[in-house]
Coordinates of C-alpha atoms in Angstrom, one line a residue:
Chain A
X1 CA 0.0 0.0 0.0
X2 CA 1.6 3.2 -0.8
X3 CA 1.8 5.4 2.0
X4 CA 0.3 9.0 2.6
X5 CA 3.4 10.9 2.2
X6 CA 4.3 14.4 0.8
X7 CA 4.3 14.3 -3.1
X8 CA 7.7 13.5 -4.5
X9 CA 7.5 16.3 -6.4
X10 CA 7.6 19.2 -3.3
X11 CA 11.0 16.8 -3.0
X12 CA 12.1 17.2 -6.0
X13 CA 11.4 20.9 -5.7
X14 CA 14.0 21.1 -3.1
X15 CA 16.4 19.6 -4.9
X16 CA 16.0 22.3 -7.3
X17 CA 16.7 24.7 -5.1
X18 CA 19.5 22.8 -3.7
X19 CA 20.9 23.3 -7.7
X20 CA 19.9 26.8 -7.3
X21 CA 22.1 27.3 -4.6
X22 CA 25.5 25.5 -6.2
X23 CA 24.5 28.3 -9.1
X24 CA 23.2 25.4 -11.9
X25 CA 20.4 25.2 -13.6
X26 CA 17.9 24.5 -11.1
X27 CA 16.2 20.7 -11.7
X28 CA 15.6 18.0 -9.5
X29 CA 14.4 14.8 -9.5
X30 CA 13.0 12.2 -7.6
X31 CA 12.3 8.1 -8.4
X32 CA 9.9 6.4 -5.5
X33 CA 9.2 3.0 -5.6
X34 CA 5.3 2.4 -7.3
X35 CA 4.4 -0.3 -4.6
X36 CA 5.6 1.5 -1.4
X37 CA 6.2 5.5 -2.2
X38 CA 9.6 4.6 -0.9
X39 CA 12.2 7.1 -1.9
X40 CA 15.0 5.0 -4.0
X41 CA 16.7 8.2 -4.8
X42 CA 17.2 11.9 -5.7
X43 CA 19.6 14.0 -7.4
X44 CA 19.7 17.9 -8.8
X45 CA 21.6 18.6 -12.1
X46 CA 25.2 18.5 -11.8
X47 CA 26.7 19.6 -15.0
X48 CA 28.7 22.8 -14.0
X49 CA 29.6 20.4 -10.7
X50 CA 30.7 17.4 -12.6
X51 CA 31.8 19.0 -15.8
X52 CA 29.3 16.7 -17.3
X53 CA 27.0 17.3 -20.0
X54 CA 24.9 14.3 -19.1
X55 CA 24.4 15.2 -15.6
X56 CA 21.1 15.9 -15.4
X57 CA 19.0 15.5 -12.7
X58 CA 16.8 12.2 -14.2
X59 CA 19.9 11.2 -15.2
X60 CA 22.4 11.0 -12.0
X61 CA 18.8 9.8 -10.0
X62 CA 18.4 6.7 -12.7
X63 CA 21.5 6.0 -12.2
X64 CA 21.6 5.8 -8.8
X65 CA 18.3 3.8 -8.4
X66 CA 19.4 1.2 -10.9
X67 CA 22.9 1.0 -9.1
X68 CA 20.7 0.2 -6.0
X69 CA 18.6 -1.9 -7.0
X70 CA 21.6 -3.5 -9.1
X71 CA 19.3 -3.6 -12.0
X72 CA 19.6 -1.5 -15.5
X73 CA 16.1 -2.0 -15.9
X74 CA 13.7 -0.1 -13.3
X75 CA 10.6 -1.9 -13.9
X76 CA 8.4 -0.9 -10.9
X77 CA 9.2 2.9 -10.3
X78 CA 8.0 6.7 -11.0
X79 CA 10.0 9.3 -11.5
X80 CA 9.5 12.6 -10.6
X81 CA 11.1 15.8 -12.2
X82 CA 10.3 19.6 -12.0
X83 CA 11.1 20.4 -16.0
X84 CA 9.7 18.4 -18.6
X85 CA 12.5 16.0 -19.8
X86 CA 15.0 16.8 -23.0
X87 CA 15.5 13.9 -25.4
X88 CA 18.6 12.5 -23.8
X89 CA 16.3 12.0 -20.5
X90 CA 13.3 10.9 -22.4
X91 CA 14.9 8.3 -23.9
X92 CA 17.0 7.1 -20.7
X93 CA 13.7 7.2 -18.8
X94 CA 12.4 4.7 -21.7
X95 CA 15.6 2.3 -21.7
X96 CA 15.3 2.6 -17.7
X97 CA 11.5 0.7 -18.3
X98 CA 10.2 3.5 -16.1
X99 CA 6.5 3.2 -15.1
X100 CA 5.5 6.7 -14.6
X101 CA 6.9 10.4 -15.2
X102 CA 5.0 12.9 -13.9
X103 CA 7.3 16.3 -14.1
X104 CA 6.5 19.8 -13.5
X105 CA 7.0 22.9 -15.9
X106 CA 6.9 22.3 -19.2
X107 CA 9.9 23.5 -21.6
X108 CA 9.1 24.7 -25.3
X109 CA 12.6 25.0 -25.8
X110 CA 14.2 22.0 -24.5
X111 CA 11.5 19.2 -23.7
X112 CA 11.8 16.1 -25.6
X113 CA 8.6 15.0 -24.5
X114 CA 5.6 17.5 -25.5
X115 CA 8.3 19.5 -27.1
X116 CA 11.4 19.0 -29.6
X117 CA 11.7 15.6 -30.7
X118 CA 9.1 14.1 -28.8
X119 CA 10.9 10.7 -27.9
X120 CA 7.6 8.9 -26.4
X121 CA 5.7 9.8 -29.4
X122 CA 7.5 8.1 -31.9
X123 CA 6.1 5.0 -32.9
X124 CA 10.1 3.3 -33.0
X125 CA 9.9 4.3 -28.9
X126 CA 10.0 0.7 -27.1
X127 CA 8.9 1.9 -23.9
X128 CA 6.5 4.5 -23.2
X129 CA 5.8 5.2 -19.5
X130 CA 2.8 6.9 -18.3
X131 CA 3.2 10.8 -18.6
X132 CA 1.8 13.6 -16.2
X133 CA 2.8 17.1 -16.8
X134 CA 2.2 20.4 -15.3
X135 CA 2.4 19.5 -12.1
X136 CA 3.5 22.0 -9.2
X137 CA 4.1 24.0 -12.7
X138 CA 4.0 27.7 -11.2
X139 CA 6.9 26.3 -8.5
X140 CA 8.9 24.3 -10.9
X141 CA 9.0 27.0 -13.7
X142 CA 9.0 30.2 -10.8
X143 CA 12.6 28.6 -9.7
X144 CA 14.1 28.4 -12.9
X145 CA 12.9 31.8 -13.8
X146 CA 14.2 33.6 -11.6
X147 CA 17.3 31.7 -11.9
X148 CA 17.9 32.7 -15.5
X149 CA 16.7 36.5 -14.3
X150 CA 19.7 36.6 -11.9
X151 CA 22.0 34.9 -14.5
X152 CA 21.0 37.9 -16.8
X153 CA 21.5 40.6 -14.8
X154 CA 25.1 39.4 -13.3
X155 CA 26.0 39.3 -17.1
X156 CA 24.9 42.6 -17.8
X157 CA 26.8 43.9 -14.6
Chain B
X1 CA 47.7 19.5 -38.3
X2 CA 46.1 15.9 -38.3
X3 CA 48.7 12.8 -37.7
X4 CA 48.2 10.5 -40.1
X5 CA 46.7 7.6 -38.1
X6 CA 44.7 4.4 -37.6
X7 CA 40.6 5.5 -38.3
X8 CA 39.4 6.1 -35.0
X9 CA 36.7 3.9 -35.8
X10 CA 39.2 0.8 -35.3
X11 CA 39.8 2.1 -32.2
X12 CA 36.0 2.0 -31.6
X13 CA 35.8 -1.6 -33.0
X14 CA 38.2 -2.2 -30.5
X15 CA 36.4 -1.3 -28.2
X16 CA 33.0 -2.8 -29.1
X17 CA 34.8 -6.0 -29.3
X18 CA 35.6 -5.4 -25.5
X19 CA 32.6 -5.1 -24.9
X20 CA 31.5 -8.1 -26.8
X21 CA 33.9 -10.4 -24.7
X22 CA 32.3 -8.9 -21.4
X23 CA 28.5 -10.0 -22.8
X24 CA 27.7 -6.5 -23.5
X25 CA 25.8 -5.0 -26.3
X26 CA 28.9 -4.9 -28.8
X27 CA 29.0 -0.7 -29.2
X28 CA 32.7 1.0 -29.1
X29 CA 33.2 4.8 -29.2
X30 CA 35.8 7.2 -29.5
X31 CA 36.4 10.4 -29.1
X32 CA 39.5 12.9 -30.6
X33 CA 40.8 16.0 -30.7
X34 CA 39.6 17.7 -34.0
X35 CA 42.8 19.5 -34.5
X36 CA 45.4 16.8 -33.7
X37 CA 43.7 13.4 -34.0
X38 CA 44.5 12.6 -30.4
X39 CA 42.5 10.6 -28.9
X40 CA 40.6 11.8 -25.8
X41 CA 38.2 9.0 -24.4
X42 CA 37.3 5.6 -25.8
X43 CA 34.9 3.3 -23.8
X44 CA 32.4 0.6 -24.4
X45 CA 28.7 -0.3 -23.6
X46 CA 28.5 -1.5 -19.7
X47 CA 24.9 -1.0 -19.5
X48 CA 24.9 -5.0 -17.5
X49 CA 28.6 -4.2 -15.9
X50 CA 27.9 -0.9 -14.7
X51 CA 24.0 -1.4 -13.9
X52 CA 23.1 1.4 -15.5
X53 CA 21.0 2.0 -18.6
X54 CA 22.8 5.3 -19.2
X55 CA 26.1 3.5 -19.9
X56 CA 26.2 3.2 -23.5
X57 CA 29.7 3.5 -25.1
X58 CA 28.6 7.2 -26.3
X59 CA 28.0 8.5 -22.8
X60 CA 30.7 6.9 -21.2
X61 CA 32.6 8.4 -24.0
X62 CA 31.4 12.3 -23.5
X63 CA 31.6 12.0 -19.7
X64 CA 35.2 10.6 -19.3
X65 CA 35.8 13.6 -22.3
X66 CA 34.4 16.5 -20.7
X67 CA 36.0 15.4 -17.2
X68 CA 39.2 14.8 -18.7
X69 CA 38.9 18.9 -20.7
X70 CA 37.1 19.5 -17.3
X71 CA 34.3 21.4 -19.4
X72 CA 30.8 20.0 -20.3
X73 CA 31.3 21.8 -23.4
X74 CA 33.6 19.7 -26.1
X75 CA 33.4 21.9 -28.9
X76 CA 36.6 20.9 -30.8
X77 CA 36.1 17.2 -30.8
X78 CA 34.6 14.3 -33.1
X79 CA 33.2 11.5 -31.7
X80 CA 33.2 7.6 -33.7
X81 CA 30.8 5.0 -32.5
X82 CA 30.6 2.1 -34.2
X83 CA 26.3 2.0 -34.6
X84 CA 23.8 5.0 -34.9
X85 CA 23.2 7.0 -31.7
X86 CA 20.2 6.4 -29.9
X87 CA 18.0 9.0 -29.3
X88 CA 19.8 9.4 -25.6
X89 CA 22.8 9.4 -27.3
X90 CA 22.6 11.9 -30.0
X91 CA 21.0 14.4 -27.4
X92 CA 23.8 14.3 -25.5
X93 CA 26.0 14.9 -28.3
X94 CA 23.9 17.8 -29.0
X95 CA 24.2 18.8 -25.2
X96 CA 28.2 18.4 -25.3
X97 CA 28.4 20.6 -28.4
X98 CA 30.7 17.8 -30.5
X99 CA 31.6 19.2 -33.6
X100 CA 31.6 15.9 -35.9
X101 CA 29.5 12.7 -35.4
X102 CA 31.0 9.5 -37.5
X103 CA 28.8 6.1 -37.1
X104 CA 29.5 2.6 -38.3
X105 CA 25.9 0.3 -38.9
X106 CA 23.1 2.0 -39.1
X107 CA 20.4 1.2 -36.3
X108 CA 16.3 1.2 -38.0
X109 CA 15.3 -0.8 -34.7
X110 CA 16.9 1.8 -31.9
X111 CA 19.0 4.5 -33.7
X112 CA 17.7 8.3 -33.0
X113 CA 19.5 10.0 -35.6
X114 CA 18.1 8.6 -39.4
X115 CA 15.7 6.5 -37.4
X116 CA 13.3 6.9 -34.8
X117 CA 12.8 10.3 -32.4
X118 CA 15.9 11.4 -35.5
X119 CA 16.8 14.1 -32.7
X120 CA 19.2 16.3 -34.8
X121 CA 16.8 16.5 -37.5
X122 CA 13.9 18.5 -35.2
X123 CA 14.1 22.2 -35.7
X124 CA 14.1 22.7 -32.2
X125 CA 17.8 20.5 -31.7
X126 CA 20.0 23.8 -30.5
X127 CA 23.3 22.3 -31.9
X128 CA 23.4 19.7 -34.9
X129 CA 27.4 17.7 -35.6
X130 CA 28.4 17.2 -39.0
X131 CA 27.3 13.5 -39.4
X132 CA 28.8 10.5 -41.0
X133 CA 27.3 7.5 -41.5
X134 CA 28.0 3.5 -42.5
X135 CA 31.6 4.2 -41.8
X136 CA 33.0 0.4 -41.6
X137 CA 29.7 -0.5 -41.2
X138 CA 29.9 -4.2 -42.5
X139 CA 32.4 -4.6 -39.2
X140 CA 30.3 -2.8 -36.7
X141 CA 27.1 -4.8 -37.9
X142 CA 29.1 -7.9 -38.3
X143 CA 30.0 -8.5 -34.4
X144 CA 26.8 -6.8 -33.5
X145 CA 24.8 -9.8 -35.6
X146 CA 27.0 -12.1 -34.1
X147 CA 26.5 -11.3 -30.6
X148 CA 22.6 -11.3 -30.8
X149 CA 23.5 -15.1 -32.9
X150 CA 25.0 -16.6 -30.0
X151 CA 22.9 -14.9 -27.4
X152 CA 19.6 -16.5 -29.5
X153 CA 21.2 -20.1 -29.4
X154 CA 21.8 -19.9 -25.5
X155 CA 18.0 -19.2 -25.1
X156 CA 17.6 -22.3 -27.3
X157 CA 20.1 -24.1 -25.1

């Protein structure tokens, strides 16, 4: 029975601001367990950290759910993200056989899902999970607003 | 200027070969230096290895790359992979800004650049290689259609 819990999401929210904070773009994500609600893990993109351009949020948190469970193939989770997914995550979320998404703000100029090259649309996609967007959209997309707003006005200083 | 060398996409074959005696998908990558043909990063697919579903030979590839430059950025750099991108793959090309994509087989079941999600093809893809394809591609399908041979016969077994 899945527990009454806080959403995921308000989690992955803070792991946004936690990317806020380390000055990158601010994304989190979180991946719970269908069955149970149990958090398997969490992450906040990385790239300026790492130096990594692959560090995204869904990324570093499939990868550390799959290293826990010691399985590439995540058959029984949900993921939770606060920006609709690029490509590169859409289609790791689909070789990751994950259940659910359910993300936050969308993105016209990056998402891969509603957006771009819609990955899960595509007929040649092998695994499509369940998609909810716009959820906690005004948070999700208020944080990496005014994140871009500061970024602008320190380059124009 | 440009050493006269072994292709790079031996070096990947190589590498998928690697990864072919480790029971991994058979995909090798490299990546150089534009300017000097030096090579940067080469890596395999370790998707079972690594438990990851992230760790295709591309990734692997662009991360040990951009940690080694120690920028998520690799603008001056070509990367060889001995099958079509997937469309996780070719996004995070995108993402890592690599100036020259050259791929051995083509992939109509899973590749994301002629086939499928064909990521760099969208208008909204911010950054688009120059892209060969079928570059010793009767190699890179050859231990490719060898690996899923044997794999089919130990089912049988």
């Amino acid at each position: 029975m899945k527990k009454a819990t806080i959403s995921p999401m308000l989690i992955a929210l803070d792991q946004a601001k936690i990317a806020f904070d380390s000055e990158e773009v601010p994304v989190g994500a979180v991946i719970i367990e269908s069955q149970t609600g149990k958090i398997i893990s969490k992450a906040h993109n990385k790239v300026e950290q790492l130096k990594d351009p692959t560090a995204h949020a869904e990324i570093l948190a499939i990868r550390s759910a799959a290293y826990q469970i010691a399985n590439a193939r995540l058959t029984d989770v949900e993921l939770f993200v606060t920006l609709e997914p690029c490509a590169m995550c859409a289609h790791a979320i689909s070789l990751a056989r994950i259940k659910k998404l359910v993300f936050g703000a969308y993105d016209s100029k990056n998402g891969g899902v509603e957006h771009g090259a819609r990955v899960f649309s595509n007929p040649a996609c092998n695994h499509v999970p369940e998609i909810i967007g716009g959820v906690y959209e005004t948070a999700a997309s208020g944080i990496l607003r005014k994140f871009f707003q500061q970024r602008r006005k320190n380059i124009q200083v």
